[in-house]
PDB file of C-alpha atoms in Angstrom:
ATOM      1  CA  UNK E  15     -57.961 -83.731 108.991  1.00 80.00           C
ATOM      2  CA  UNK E  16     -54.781 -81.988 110.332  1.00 83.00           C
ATOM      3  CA  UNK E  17     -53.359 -78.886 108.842  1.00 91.00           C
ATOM      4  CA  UNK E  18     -50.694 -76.598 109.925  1.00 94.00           C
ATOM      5  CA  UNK E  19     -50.726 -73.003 108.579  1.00 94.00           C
ATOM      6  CA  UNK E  20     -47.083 -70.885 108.499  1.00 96.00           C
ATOM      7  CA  UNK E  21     -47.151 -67.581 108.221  1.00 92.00           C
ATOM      8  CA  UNK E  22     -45.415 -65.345 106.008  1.00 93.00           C
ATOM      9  CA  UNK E  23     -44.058 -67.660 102.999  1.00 94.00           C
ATOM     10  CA  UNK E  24     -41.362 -64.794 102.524  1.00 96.00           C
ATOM     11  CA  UNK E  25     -40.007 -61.742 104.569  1.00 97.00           C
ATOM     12  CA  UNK E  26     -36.877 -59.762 104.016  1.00 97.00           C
ATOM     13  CA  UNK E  27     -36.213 -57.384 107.042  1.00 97.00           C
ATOM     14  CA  UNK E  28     -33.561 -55.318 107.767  1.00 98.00           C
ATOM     15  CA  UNK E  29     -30.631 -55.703 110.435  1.00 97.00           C
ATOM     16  CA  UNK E  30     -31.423 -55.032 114.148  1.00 97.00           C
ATOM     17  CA  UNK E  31     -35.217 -54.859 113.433  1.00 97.00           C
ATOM     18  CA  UNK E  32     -38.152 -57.291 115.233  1.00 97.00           C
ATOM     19  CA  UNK E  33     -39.393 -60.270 113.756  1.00 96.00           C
ATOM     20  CA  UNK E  34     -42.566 -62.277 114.185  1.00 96.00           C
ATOM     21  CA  UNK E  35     -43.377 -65.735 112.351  1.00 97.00           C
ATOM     22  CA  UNK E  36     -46.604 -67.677 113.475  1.00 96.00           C
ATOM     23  CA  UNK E  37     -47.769 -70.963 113.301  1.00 97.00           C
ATOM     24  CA  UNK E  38     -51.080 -72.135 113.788  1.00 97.00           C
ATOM     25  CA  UNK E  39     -52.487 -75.918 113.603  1.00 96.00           C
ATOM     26  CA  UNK E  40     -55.691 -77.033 113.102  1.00 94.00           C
ATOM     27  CA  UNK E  41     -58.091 -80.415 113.882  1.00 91.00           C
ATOM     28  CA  UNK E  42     -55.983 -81.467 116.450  1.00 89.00           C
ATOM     29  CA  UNK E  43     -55.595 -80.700 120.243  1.00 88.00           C
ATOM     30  CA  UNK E  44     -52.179 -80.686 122.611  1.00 91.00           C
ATOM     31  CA  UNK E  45     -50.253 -81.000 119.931  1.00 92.00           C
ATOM     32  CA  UNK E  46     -46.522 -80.580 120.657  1.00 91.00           C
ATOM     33  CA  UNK E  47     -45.053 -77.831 118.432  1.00 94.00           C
ATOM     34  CA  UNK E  48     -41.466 -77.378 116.682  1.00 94.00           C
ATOM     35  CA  UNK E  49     -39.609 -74.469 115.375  1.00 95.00           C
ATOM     36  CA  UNK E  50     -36.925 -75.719 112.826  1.00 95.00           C
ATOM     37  CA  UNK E  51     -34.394 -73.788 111.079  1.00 95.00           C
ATOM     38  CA  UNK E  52     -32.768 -75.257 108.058  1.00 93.00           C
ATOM     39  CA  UNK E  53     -29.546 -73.468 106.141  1.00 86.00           C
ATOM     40  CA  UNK E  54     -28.266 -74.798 102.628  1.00 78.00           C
ATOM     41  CA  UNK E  55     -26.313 -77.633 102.956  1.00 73.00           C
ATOM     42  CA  UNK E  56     -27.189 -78.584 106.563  1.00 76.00           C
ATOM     43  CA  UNK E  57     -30.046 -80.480 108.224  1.00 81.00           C
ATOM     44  CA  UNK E  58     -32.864 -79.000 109.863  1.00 91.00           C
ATOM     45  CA  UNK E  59     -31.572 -77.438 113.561  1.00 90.00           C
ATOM     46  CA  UNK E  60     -34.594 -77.913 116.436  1.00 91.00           C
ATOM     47  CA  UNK E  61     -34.554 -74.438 117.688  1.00 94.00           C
ATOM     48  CA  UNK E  62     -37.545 -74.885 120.185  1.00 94.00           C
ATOM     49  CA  UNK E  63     -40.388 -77.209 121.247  1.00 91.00           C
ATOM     50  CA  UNK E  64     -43.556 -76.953 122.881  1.00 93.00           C
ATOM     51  CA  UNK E  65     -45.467 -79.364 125.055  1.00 90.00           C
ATOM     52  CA  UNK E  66     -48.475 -77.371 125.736  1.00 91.00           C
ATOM     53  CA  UNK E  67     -49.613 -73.471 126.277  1.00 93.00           C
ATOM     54  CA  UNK E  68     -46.411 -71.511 127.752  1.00 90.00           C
ATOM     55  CA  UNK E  69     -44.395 -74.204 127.593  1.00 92.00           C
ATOM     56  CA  UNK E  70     -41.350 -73.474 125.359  1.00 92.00           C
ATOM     57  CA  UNK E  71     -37.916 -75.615 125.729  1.00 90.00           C
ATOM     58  CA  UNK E  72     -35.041 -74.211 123.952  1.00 88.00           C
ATOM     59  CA  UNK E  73     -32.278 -75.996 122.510  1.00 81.00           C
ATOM     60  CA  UNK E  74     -30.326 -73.589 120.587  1.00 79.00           C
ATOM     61  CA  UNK E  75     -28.528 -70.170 122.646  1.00 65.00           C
ATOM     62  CA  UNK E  76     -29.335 -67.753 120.048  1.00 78.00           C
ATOM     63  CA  UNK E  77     -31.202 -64.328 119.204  1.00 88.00           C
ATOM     64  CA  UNK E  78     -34.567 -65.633 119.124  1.00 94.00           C
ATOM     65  CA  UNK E  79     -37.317 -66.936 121.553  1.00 95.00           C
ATOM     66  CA  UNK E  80     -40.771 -68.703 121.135  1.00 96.00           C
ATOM     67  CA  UNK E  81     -44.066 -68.564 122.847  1.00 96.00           C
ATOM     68  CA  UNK E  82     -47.201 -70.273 122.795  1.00 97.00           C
ATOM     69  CA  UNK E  83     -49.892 -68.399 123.938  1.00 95.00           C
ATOM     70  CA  UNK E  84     -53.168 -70.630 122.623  1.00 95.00           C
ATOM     71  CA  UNK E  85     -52.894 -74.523 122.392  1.00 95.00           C
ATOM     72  CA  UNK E  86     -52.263 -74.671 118.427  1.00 95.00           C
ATOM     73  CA  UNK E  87     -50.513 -71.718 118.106  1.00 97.00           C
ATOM     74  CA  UNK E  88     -46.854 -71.064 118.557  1.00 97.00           C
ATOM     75  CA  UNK E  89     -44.569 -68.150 117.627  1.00 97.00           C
ATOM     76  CA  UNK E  90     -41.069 -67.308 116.992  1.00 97.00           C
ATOM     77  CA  UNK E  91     -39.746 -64.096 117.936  1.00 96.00           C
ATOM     78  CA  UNK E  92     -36.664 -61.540 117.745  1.00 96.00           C
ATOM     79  CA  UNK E  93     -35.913 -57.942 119.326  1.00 95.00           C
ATOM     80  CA  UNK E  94     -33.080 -57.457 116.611  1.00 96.00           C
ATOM     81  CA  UNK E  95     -32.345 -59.783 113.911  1.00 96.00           C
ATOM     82  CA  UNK E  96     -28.741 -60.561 113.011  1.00 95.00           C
ATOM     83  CA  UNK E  97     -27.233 -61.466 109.551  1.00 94.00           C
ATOM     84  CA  UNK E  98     -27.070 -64.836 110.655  1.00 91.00           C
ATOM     85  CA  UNK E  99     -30.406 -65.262 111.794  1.00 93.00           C
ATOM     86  CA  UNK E 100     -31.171 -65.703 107.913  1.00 93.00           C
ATOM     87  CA  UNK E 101     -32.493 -68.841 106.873  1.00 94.00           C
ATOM     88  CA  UNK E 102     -35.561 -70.731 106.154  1.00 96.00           C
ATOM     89  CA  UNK E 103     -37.808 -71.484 109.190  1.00 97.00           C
ATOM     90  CA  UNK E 104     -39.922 -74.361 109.554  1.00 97.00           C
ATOM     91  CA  UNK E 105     -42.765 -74.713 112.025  1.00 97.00           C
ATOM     92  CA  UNK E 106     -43.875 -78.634 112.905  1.00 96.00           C
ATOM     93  CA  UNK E 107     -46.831 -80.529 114.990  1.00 94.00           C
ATOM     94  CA  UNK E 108     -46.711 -84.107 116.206  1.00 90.00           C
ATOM     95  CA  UNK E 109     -49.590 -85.537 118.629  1.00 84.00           C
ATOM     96  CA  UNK E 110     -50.021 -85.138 122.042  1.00 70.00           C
ATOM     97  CA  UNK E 111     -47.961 -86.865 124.588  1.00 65.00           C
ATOM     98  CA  UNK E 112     -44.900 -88.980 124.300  1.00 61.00           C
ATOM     99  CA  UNK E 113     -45.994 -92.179 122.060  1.00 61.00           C
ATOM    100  CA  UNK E 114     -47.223 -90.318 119.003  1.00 61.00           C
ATOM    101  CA  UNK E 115     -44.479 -89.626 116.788  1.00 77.00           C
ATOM    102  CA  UNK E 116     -44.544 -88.335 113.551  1.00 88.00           C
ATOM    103  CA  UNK E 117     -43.961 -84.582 113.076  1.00 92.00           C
ATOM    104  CA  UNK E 118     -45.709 -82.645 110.254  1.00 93.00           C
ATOM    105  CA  UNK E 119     -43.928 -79.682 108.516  1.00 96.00           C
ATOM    106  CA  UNK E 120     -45.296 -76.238 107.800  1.00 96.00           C
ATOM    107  CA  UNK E 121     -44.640 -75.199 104.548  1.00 96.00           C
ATOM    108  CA  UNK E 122     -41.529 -72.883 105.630  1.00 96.00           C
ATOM    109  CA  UNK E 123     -40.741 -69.166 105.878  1.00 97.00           C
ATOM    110  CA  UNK E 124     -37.630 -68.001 104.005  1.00 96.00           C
ATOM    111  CA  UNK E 125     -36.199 -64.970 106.507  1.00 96.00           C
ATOM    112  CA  UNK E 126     -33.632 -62.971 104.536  1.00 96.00           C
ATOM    113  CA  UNK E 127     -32.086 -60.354 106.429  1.00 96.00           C
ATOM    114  CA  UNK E 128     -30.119 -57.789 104.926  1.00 97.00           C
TER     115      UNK E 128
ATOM    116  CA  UNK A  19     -25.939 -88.380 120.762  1.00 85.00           C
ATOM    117  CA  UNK A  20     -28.137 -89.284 117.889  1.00 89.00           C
ATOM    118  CA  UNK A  21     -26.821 -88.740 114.689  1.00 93.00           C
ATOM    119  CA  UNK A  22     -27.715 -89.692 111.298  1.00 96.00           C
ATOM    120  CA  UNK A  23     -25.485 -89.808 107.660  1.00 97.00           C
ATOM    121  CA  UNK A  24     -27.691 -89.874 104.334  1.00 97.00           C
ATOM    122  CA  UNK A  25     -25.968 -91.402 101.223  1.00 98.00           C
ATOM    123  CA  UNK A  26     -25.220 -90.099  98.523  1.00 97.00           C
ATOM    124  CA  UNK A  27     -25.539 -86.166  98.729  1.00 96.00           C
ATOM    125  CA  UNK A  28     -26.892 -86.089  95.343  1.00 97.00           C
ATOM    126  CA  UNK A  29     -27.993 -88.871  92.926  1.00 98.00           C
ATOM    127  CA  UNK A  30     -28.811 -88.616  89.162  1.00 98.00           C
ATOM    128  CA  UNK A  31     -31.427 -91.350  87.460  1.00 98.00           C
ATOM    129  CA  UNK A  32     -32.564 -92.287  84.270  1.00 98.00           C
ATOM    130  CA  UNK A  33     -36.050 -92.359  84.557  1.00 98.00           C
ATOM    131  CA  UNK A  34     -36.898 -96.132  85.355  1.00 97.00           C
ATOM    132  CA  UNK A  35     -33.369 -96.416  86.592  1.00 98.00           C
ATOM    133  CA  UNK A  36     -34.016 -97.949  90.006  1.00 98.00           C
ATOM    134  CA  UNK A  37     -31.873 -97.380  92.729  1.00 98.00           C
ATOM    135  CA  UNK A  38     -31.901 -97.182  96.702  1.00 98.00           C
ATOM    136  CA  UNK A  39     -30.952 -94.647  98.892  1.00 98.00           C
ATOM    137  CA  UNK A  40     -29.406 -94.550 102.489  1.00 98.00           C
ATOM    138  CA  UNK A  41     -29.604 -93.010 105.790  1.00 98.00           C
ATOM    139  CA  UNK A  42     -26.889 -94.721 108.336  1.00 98.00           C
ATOM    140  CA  UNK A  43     -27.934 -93.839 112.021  1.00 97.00           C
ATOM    141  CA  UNK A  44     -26.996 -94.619 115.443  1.00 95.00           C
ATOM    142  CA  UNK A  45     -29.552 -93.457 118.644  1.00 92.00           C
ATOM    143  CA  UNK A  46     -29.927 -94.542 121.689  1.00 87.00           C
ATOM    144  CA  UNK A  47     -33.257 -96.365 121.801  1.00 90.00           C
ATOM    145  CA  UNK A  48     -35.047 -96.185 118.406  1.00 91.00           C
ATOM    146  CA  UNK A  49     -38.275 -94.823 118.575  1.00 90.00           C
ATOM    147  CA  UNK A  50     -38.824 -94.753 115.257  1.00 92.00           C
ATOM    148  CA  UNK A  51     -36.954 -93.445 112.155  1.00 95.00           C
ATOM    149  CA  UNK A  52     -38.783 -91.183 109.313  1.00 96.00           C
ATOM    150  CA  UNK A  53     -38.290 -90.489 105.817  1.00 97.00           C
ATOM    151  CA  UNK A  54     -39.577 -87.148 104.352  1.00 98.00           C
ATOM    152  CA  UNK A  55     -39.499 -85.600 100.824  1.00 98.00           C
ATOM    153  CA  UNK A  56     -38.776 -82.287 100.129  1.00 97.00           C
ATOM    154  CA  UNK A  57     -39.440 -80.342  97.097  1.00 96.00           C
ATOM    155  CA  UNK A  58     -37.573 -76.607  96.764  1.00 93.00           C
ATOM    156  CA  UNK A  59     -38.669 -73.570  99.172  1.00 92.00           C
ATOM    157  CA  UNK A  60     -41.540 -76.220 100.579  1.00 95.00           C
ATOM    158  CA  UNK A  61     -41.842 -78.318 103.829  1.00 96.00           C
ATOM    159  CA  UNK A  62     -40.640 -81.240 104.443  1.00 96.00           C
ATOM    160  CA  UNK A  63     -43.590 -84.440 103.593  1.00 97.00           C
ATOM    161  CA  UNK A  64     -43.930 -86.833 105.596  1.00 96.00           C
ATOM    162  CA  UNK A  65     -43.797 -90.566 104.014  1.00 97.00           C
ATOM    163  CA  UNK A  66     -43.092 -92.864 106.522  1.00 93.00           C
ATOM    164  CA  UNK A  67     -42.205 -94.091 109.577  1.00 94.00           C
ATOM    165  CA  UNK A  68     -40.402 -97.130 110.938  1.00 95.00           C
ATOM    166  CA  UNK A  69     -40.516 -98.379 114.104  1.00 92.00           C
ATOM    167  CA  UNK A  70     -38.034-101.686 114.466  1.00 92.00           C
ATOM    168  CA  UNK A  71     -35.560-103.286 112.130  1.00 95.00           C
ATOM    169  CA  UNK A  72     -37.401-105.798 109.470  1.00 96.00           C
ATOM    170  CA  UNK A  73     -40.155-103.780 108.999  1.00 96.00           C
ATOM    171  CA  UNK A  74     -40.680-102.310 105.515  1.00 97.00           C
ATOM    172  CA  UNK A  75     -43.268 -99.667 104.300  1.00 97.00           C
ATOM    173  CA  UNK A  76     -44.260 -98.925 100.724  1.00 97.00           C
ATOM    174  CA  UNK A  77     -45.693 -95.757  98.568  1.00 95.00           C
ATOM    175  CA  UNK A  78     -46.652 -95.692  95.339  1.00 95.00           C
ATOM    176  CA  UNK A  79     -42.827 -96.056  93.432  1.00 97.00           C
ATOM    177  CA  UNK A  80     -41.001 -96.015  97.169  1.00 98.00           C
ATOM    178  CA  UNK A  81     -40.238 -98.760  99.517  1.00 98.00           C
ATOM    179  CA  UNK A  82     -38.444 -98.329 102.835  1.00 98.00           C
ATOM    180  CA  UNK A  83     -36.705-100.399 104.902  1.00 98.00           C
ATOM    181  CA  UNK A  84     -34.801-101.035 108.358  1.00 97.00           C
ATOM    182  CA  UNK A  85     -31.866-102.807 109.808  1.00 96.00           C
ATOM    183  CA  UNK A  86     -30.244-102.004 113.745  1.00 94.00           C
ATOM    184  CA  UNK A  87     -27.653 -99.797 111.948  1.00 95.00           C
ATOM    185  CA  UNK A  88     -29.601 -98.406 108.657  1.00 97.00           C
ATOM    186  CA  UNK A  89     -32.611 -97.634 106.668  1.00 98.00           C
ATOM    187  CA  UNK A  90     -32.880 -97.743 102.905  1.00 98.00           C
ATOM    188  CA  UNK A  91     -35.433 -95.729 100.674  1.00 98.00           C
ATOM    189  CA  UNK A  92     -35.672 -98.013  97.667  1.00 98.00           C
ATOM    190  CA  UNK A  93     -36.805 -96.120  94.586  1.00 98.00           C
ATOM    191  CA  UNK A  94     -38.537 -98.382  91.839  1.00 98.00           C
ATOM    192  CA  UNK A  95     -38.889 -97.039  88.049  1.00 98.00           C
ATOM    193  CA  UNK A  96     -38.642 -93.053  89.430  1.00 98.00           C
ATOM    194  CA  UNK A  97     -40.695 -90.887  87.254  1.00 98.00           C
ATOM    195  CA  UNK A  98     -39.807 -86.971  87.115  1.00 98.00           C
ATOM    196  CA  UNK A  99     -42.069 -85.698  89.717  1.00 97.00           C
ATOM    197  CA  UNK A 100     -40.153 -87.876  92.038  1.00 98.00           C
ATOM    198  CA  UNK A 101     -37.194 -85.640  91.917  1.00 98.00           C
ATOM    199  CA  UNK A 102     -36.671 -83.960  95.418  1.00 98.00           C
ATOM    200  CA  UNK A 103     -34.509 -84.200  98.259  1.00 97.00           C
ATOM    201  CA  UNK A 104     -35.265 -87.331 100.703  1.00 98.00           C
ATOM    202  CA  UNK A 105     -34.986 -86.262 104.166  1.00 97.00           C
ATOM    203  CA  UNK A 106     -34.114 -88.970 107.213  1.00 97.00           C
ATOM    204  CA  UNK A 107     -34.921 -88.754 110.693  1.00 95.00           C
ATOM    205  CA  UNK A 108     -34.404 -90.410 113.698  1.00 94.00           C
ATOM    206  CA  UNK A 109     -36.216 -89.970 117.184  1.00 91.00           C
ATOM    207  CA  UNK A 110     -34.678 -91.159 120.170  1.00 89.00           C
ATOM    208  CA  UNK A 111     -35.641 -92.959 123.795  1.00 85.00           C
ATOM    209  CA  UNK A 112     -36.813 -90.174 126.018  1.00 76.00           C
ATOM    210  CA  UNK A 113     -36.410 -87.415 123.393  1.00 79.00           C
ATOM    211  CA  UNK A 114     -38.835 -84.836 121.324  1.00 77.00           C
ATOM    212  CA  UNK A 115     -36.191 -84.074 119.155  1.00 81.00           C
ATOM    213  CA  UNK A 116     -36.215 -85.474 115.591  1.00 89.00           C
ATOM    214  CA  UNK A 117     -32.259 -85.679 114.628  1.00 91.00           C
ATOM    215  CA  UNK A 118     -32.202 -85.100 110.369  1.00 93.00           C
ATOM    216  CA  UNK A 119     -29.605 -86.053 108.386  1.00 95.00           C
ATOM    217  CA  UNK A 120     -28.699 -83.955 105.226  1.00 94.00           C
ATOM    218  CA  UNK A 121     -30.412 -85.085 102.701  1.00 96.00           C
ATOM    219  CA  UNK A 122     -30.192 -86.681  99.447  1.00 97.00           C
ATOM    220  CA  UNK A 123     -31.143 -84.840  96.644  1.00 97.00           C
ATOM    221  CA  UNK A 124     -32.942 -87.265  93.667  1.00 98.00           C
ATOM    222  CA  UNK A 125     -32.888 -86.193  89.815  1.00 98.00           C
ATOM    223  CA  UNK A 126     -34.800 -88.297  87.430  1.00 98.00           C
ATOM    224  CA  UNK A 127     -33.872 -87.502  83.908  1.00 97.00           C
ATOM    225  CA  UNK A 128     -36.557 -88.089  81.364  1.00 96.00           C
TER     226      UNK A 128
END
């Protein structure tokens, strides 16, 4: 079976410093790969998708960028973090290709910065 | 653009009290439309997915349905553990973007 692994559950970091979140899958190949964000009282934002290895489409202008170096592994990044950039982060899989369609959640990172 | 509206933010049961909740969307070209749950600092859980409007899915206590307009999540006898917030999510033609709606969060009073 699938399984999606998210990496840290917590993190508080400090102003202008780097972060690093990765998300790995496993049993599956191709998958496509999500990076949500989701702040209280507001639905989960798409911040950037994946449809194979260095692949990354953006759909949020913002602080932070995504790679995906290996086929199941994806990774969000940031030179400086900004107050804003708090939040709780949510890495996602869904099968290869256009017809498969269900997305499967990570269980989350909460990024405090402070 | 796809958008979706959940209803009610926030809904309080009696254990056993049955009730239904609703996600009101509009996409162009449904490719399907999802219903998660999500319990506090976790993931969202993926229960089902529908793909065109009659078609109905059921889970244990839940039951989900969908019209051209709307889907309902149709909660029968809720239990405690079935308090969480019910995500809804549409995808659209030509898309890999899953457009959520807010949520609704479920208590069931014992």
């Amino acid at each position: 079976s699938q399984t999606i692994h998210q990496w840290p559950a917590t993190l508080v970091q400090p102003v202008g410093s780097p972060l690093s979140l990765e998300c790995t899958v496993e049993g599956t190949s191709n998958p496509n790969l999500y990076w949500y964000r989701q702040a209280a009282g507001r639905g989960l934002q798409l911040l950037f998708y994946s449809v194979g290895i260095g692949q990354i489409s953006s759909e949020v202008p913002q602080n932070l960028s995504a790679s995906r170096p290996q086929d199941r592994q994806f990774i969000l990044s940031s030179k400086k973090l900004l107050l804003s950039d708090s939040g709780f982060y949510l890495c996602a899989w869904s099968g290869y290709g256009f017809t498969n369609t269900e997305a499967f959640f990570g269980q989350g990172t909460r990024l405090t910065v402070v | 653009e796809d958008q979706v509206t959940q209803s009610p933010e926030a809904l309080r049961l009696q254990e056993g009290e049955s009730s239904s909740l609703n996600c009101s969307y509009t996409v162009s070209g449904l490719r399907g439309l999802f219903w998660y749950r999500q319990d506090p600092g976790k993931g969202p859980e993926f229960l089902f997915t529908l793909y065109s409007a009659g078609e109905e899915k059921e889970k244990e206590r839940l039951k989900a349905t969908l019209t051209k307009k709307e889907s309902f999540l149709h909660i029968t006898a809720p239990k405690p553990e079935d308090s969480a917030t019910y995500l809804c999510a549409v995808l659209g033609a030509g898309s890999y973007q899953l457009t959520f709606g807010k949520g609704t969060k479920l208590s069931v009073i014992p």
